[in-house]
Short mmCIF file of C-alpha atoms and ligand atoms in Angstrom, two decimals:
data_model
loop_
_atom_site.label_atom_id
_atom_site.label_comp_id
_atom_site.label_asym_id
_atom_site.label_seq_id
_atom_site.Cartn_x
_atom_site.Cartn_y
_atom_site.Cartn_z
CA MET A 43 -16.09 15.63 4.97
CA MET A 44 -14.87 12.55 3.51
CA THR A 45 -13.99 9.53 5.76
CA LEU A 46 -11.23 7.21 5.01
CA ILE A 47 -11.93 3.74 6.52
CA GLY A 48 -9.21 1.38 7.67
CA ARG A 49 -6.20 1.13 9.91
CA ASN A 50 -2.61 1.91 9.20
CA LEU A 51 -1.76 -1.61 9.68
CA SER A 52 -3.19 -2.12 6.17
CA PRO A 53 -0.51 -0.76 3.78
CA TYR A 54 -3.30 -0.19 1.06
CA THR A 55 -5.06 2.07 3.53
CA ARG A 56 -1.83 3.68 4.60
CA ARG A 57 -0.79 4.76 1.20
CA VAL A 58 -4.15 6.59 0.76
CA ALA A 59 -3.85 8.04 4.07
CA ILE A 60 -0.33 9.39 3.34
CA ALA A 61 -1.42 10.84 -0.08
CA MET A 62 -4.48 12.56 1.37
CA THR A 63 -2.28 14.34 3.90
CA MET A 64 0.39 15.25 1.27
CA LEU A 65 -2.40 16.67 -0.82
CA ASP A 66 -4.13 18.49 2.02
CA VAL A 67 -7.44 16.66 1.43
CA PRO A 68 -9.49 17.22 4.65
CA HIS A 69 -10.84 13.93 5.88
CA ALA A 70 -12.12 12.08 8.98
CA ARG A 71 -11.02 8.62 9.74
CA GLU A 72 -12.69 5.38 10.83
CA TYR A 73 -9.96 3.02 12.15
CA LEU A 74 -11.82 -0.24 11.12
CA SER A 75 -10.28 -3.73 11.51
CA VAL A 76 -12.34 -6.01 9.14
CA THR A 77 -10.86 -8.83 11.02
CA ALA A 78 -12.30 -7.68 14.28
CA ASP A 79 -15.63 -6.50 12.66
CA PRO A 80 -16.34 -8.32 9.38
CA GLU A 81 -19.95 -7.09 9.43
CA ARG A 82 -18.88 -3.55 9.29
CA GLY A 83 -16.43 -4.44 6.55
CA LEU A 84 -19.23 -5.82 4.33
CA GLU A 85 -21.33 -2.68 5.08
CA ILE A 86 -18.79 -0.39 3.78
CA ASN A 87 -17.43 -2.56 0.91
CA PRO A 88 -19.37 -5.41 -0.86
CA VAL A 89 -16.11 -7.43 -0.63
CA GLY A 90 -15.42 -6.61 2.88
CA ARG A 91 -11.88 -5.01 2.66
CA VAL A 92 -10.18 -1.74 3.52
CA PRO A 93 -9.46 0.83 2.38
CA ALA A 94 -12.83 2.46 1.62
CA LEU A 95 -13.42 6.16 1.18
CA GLN A 96 -16.89 7.59 1.98
CA LEU A 97 -17.58 10.76 -0.04
CA GLU A 98 -19.68 13.63 0.87
CA ASP A 99 -22.29 12.82 -1.71
CA GLY A 100 -22.89 9.54 0.04
CA ASP A 101 -20.95 7.25 -2.46
CA THR A 102 -18.40 4.95 -1.06
CA LEU A 103 -15.22 4.21 -3.11
CA ILE A 104 -13.26 0.87 -2.62
CA GLU A 105 -9.86 -0.40 -4.02
CA SER A 106 -6.85 1.73 -3.10
CA SER A 107 -5.78 2.31 -6.76
CA ALA A 108 -9.38 3.56 -7.68
CA ILE A 109 -9.55 5.76 -4.56
CA LEU A 110 -6.12 7.22 -5.48
CA ASP A 111 -7.35 7.86 -9.12
CA TYR A 112 -10.32 9.78 -7.67
CA LEU A 113 -8.23 11.91 -5.37
CA MET A 114 -5.61 12.70 -8.10
CA ASP A 115 -8.43 13.87 -10.32
CA LEU A 116 -9.92 15.93 -7.44
CA VAL A 117 -6.66 17.80 -6.85
CA GLY A 118 -5.87 18.26 -10.49
CA PRO A 119 -2.76 17.64 -12.58
CA ALA A 120 -0.43 20.27 -11.04
CA LYS A 121 -0.61 18.59 -7.59
CA SER A 122 -1.34 15.06 -8.57
CA LEU A 123 1.03 12.41 -7.14
CA ILE A 124 0.49 10.20 -10.28
CA PRO A 125 1.82 12.16 -13.43
CA PRO A 126 -1.17 13.08 -15.56
CA HIS A 127 0.07 12.03 -18.93
CA GLY A 128 2.42 9.97 -21.17
CA LYS A 129 5.35 7.91 -20.38
CA ALA A 130 5.67 9.36 -16.81
CA ARG A 131 2.06 8.24 -16.01
CA ARG A 132 2.47 4.84 -17.52
CA ASP A 133 5.71 4.27 -15.64
CA CYS A 134 4.29 5.42 -12.27
CA LEU A 135 1.30 3.05 -12.69
CA GLN A 136 3.61 0.18 -13.65
CA LEU A 137 5.81 0.74 -10.58
CA MET A 138 2.68 1.11 -8.32
CA ALA A 139 1.49 -2.32 -9.83
CA ILE A 140 4.86 -3.97 -9.00
CA ALA A 141 4.74 -2.59 -5.36
CA SER A 142 1.15 -3.33 -4.75
CA GLY A 143 1.74 -6.79 -6.43
CA VAL A 144 4.54 -7.43 -3.76
CA LEU A 145 1.89 -6.43 -1.12
CA ASP A 146 -0.70 -8.76 -2.42
CA LYS A 147 1.62 -11.71 -2.48
CA SER A 148 2.98 -10.88 0.97
CA VAL A 149 -0.42 -10.35 2.56
CA ASN A 150 -1.62 -13.72 1.13
CA ALA A 151 1.62 -15.47 2.56
CA ILE A 152 0.76 -13.90 5.96
CA TYR A 153 -2.78 -15.08 5.70
CA GLU A 154 -1.63 -18.53 4.82
CA ALA A 155 0.59 -18.74 7.78
CA ARG A 156 -1.73 -17.01 10.35
CA ARG A 157 -5.26 -17.65 9.25
CA ARG A 158 -5.11 -21.45 8.95
CA PRO A 159 -4.78 -24.17 11.54
CA ALA A 160 -1.11 -25.30 11.65
CA GLU A 161 -1.90 -28.65 9.92
CA LYS A 162 -3.51 -26.89 7.03
CA ILE A 163 -0.79 -24.46 6.10
CA HIS A 164 0.55 -25.56 2.74
CA GLU A 165 4.17 -24.48 2.90
CA PRO A 166 4.97 -24.92 -0.80
CA TRP A 167 2.14 -22.46 -1.58
CA ARG A 168 3.57 -20.00 1.02
CA GLN A 169 6.96 -20.34 -0.52
CA HIS A 170 5.57 -19.63 -3.96
CA LEU A 171 3.88 -16.46 -2.86
CA LEU A 172 7.15 -15.34 -1.22
CA ARG A 173 9.11 -16.08 -4.47
CA GLN A 174 6.62 -13.86 -6.31
CA ALA A 175 6.96 -11.03 -3.69
CA THR A 176 10.74 -11.34 -3.95
CA GLY A 177 10.53 -10.96 -7.81
CA GLY A 178 8.84 -7.62 -7.31
CA LEU A 179 11.21 -6.44 -4.76
CA ASN A 180 14.14 -7.26 -7.06
CA ALA A 181 12.61 -5.36 -9.85
CA LEU A 182 12.16 -2.21 -7.67
CA GLU A 183 15.67 -2.58 -6.28
CA GLN A 184 17.03 -2.34 -9.94
CA ARG A 185 15.19 0.85 -10.50
CA PRO A 186 17.57 4.04 -10.36
CA GLN A 187 16.54 6.67 -7.71
CA ASN A 188 17.21 10.31 -8.60
CA PRO A 189 16.62 10.69 -5.67
CA TRP A 190 13.03 9.26 -6.18
CA LEU A 191 11.98 6.59 -8.53
CA GLN A 192 10.75 8.93 -11.12
CA GLY A 193 13.20 11.78 -10.59
CA GLU A 194 13.05 14.82 -8.51
CA ARG A 195 9.40 14.74 -7.52
CA LEU A 196 8.10 12.08 -5.20
CA THR A 197 5.15 10.15 -6.76
CA MET A 198 2.71 7.44 -5.77
CA ALA A 199 5.38 5.00 -6.92
CA ASP A 200 7.55 6.03 -4.00
CA ILE A 201 4.75 6.10 -1.53
CA THR A 202 3.66 2.65 -2.51
CA THR A 203 7.16 1.23 -2.43
CA ALA A 204 8.00 2.70 0.97
CA VAL A 205 4.64 1.48 2.62
CA THR A 206 5.45 -1.85 1.21
CA VAL A 207 9.00 -2.09 2.64
CA THR A 208 7.91 -0.84 5.92
CA PHE A 209 5.12 -3.33 6.08
CA LEU A 210 7.49 -6.15 5.14
CA GLN A 211 10.14 -5.01 7.78
CA ALA A 212 7.51 -5.45 10.40
CA MET A 213 5.56 -8.52 9.01
CA LEU A 214 7.85 -10.48 7.02
CA PRO A 215 11.54 -9.61 8.07
CA GLU A 216 12.84 -12.75 6.48
CA VAL A 217 11.81 -11.63 2.98
CA ILE A 218 13.08 -7.97 3.13
CA GLY A 219 16.33 -8.90 5.12
CA SER A 220 18.28 -5.73 5.90
CA GLY A 221 21.30 -6.28 3.55
CA LEU A 222 19.29 -7.55 0.60
CA TYR A 223 17.68 -4.30 -0.81
CA PRO A 224 20.02 -1.41 0.04
CA LYS A 225 18.42 1.10 -2.36
CA LEU A 226 14.89 0.21 -1.22
CA HIS A 227 15.88 0.54 2.46
CA ASP A 228 17.37 4.02 1.69
CA LEU A 229 14.30 5.19 -0.30
CA THR A 230 12.05 3.99 2.51
CA ALA A 231 14.00 5.71 5.19
CA ARG A 232 13.92 8.93 3.33
CA ALA A 233 10.07 8.63 2.72
CA GLU A 234 9.27 7.56 6.33
CA ALA A 235 11.09 10.76 7.60
CA LEU A 236 8.64 12.95 5.89
CA PRO A 237 5.73 14.54 7.89
CA ALA A 238 2.98 12.86 5.89
CA PHE A 239 4.49 9.33 6.76
CA GLN A 240 5.19 10.31 10.36
CA ALA A 241 1.52 11.35 10.60
CA HIS A 242 0.33 7.86 9.64
CA LYS A 243 2.88 5.41 11.04
CA LEU A 244 2.46 1.73 10.40
CA GLU A 245 0.48 0.11 13.27
CA THR A 246 1.52 -3.31 14.34
CA PRO A 247 -1.04 -5.98 15.13
N1 GSH B 473 -6.59 -4.50 -3.78
C1 GSH B 473 -7.12 -4.02 -2.52
C2 GSH B 473 -6.52 -4.84 -1.29
C3 GSH B 473 -7.13 -4.41 -0.12
C4 GSH B 473 -6.80 -5.45 1.05
O1 GSH B 473 -6.52 -6.69 0.81
N2 GSH B 473 -7.04 -4.98 2.24
C5 GSH B 473 -6.77 -5.95 3.40
C6 GSH B 473 -6.18 -5.19 4.48
S1 GSH B 473 -4.36 -5.07 4.22
C7 GSH B 473 -8.16 -6.46 3.85
O2 GSH B 473 -9.03 -5.80 4.04
N3 GSH B 473 -8.17 -7.83 4.20
C8 GSH B 473 -9.29 -8.39 4.79
C9 GSH B 473 -9.78 -9.55 3.87
O3 GSH B 473 -9.36 -9.53 2.62
O4 GSH B 473 -10.57 -10.35 4.40
C10 GSH B 473 -6.71 -2.59 -2.41
O5 GSH B 473 -5.80 -2.07 -2.96
O6 GSH B 473 -7.64 -1.76 -1.80
#
């Protein structure tokens, strides 16, 4: 059986866990914190990050987008949560890139504030990162929802957006403020009510 490595505190790991449950891909789980166990992080991933997906043939995949690409290929085009062709595929990958870009900037802003001694935090840089995260959130908020970002079928664009918003609500509430992104909050509430999201709730540190 495959093993997904990483905790649900990691939104990148969480989006893979949710997709695996939605797609009924059997898997075990190793709830690794690379902060607590950096040696194990480097064992499973040359750059020491989660998620990683250990396959039955002994290979280990890293990088959530590459792991998702593998999983979508495995389940085939009819079940895939990333549309297989054309404009819908391009659109899905772009929406995922915006949402994961928001995550990258937000995670870096959190590291800037929490991983440095107080006198070494460079507030202008943290603000720059938060402005970039806000740019991505504004772009996602403008996107119509019918009822999902790509129409009637939920895709990885929705999963990535919802895990991002939930992560920000817990970790950077000042950025996602409840009145600021009504459509994103609505989409996230609908997604978080789904059984696959409930099965992999965000952990808090
Ligand atoms: N682009 C990567 C990002 C993964 C990532 O940054 N994971 C974080 C957890 S949220 C991590 O392992 N951080 C530890 C570190 O970078 O030292 C992906 O999508 O898999």
